mmCIF file of C-alpha atoms in Angstrom:
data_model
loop_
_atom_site.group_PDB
_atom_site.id
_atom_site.type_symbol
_atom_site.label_atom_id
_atom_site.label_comp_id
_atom_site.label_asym_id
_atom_site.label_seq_id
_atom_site.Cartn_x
_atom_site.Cartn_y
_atom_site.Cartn_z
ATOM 1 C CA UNK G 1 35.860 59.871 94.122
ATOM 2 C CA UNK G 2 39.820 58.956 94.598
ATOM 3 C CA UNK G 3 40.797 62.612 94.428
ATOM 4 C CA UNK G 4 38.255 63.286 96.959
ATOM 5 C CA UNK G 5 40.173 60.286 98.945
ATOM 6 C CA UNK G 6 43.732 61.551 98.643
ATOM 7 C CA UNK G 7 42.909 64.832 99.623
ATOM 8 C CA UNK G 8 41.296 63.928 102.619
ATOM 9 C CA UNK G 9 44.437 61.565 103.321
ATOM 10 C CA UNK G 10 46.785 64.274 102.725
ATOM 11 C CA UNK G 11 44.699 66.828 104.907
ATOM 12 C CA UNK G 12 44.621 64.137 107.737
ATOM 13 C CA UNK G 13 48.918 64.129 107.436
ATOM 14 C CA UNK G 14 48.720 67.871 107.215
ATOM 15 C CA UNK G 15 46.360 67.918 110.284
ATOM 16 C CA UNK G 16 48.990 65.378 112.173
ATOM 17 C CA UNK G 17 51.726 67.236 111.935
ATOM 18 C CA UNK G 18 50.059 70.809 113.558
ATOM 19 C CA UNK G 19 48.842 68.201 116.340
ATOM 20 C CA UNK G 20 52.239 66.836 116.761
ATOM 21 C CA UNK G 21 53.928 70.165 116.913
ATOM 22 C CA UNK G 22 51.104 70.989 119.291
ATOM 23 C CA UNK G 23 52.120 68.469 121.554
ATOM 24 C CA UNK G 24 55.374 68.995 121.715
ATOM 25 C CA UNK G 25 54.927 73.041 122.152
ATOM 26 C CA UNK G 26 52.778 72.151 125.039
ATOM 27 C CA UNK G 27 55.525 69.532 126.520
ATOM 28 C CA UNK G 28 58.406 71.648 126.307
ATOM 29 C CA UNK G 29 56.073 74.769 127.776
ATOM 30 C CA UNK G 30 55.841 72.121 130.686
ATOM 31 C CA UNK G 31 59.701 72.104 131.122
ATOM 32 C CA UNK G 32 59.041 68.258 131.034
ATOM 33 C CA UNK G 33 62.816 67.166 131.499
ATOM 34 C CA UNK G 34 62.197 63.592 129.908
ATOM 35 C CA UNK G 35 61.574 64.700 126.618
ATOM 36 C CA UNK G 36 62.674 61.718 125.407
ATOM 37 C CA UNK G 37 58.799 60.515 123.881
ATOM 38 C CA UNK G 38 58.509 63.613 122.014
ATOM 39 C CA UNK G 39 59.793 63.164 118.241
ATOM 40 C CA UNK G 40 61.612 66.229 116.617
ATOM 41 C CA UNK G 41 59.559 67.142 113.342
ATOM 42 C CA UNK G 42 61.676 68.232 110.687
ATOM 43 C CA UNK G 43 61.620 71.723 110.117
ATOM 44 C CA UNK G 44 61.935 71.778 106.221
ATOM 45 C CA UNK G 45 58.299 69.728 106.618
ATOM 46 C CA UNK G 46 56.813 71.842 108.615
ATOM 47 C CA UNK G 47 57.099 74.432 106.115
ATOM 48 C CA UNK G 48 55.839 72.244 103.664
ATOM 49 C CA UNK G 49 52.846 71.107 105.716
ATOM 50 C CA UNK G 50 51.629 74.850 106.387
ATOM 51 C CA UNK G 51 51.885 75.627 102.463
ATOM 52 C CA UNK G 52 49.821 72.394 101.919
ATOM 53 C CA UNK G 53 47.457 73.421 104.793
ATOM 54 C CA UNK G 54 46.800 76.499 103.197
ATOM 55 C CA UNK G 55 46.359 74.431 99.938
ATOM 56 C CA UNK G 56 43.409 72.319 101.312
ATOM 57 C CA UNK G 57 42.248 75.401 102.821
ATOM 58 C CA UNK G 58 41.393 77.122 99.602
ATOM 59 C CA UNK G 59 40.740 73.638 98.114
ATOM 60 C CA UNK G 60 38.159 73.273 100.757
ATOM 61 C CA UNK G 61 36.314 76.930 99.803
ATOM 62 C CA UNK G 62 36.484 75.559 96.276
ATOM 63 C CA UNK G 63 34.820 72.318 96.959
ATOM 64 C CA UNK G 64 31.210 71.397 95.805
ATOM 65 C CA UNK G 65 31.512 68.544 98.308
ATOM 66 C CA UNK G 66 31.090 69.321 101.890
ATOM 67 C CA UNK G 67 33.081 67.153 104.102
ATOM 68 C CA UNK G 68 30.682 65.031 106.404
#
């Protein structure tokens, strides 16, 4: 049961960070001039984040339980 826990934490920071980067794609494609709310994601994580969403992405296949 905890495993199941942290990985569904760690997908849910994995899944915040494509939202954020979302967002602020979508702001700057606005030419929004206050950009001021948007935060600047480091780009080192961002790496990290897409090799750990591939991660839960095979993890996921692999799974016996379904997500609900």
């Amino acid at each position: 049961e905890p495993i199941t826990t942290t990985l569904k934490r760690k997908q849910e920071a994995v899944s915040a960070t494509i939202i954020q980067r979302a967002y602020k794609n979508y702001r700057l494609r606005r030419n929004d001039k206050n950009t001021s709310d948007i935060h600047m994601i480091d780009g080192d994580r961002d790496v990290h984040a897409t090799k750990e969403g591939a991660y839960f992405d095979k993890a996921k296949e692999k799974s016996p339980i379904q997500s609900q």
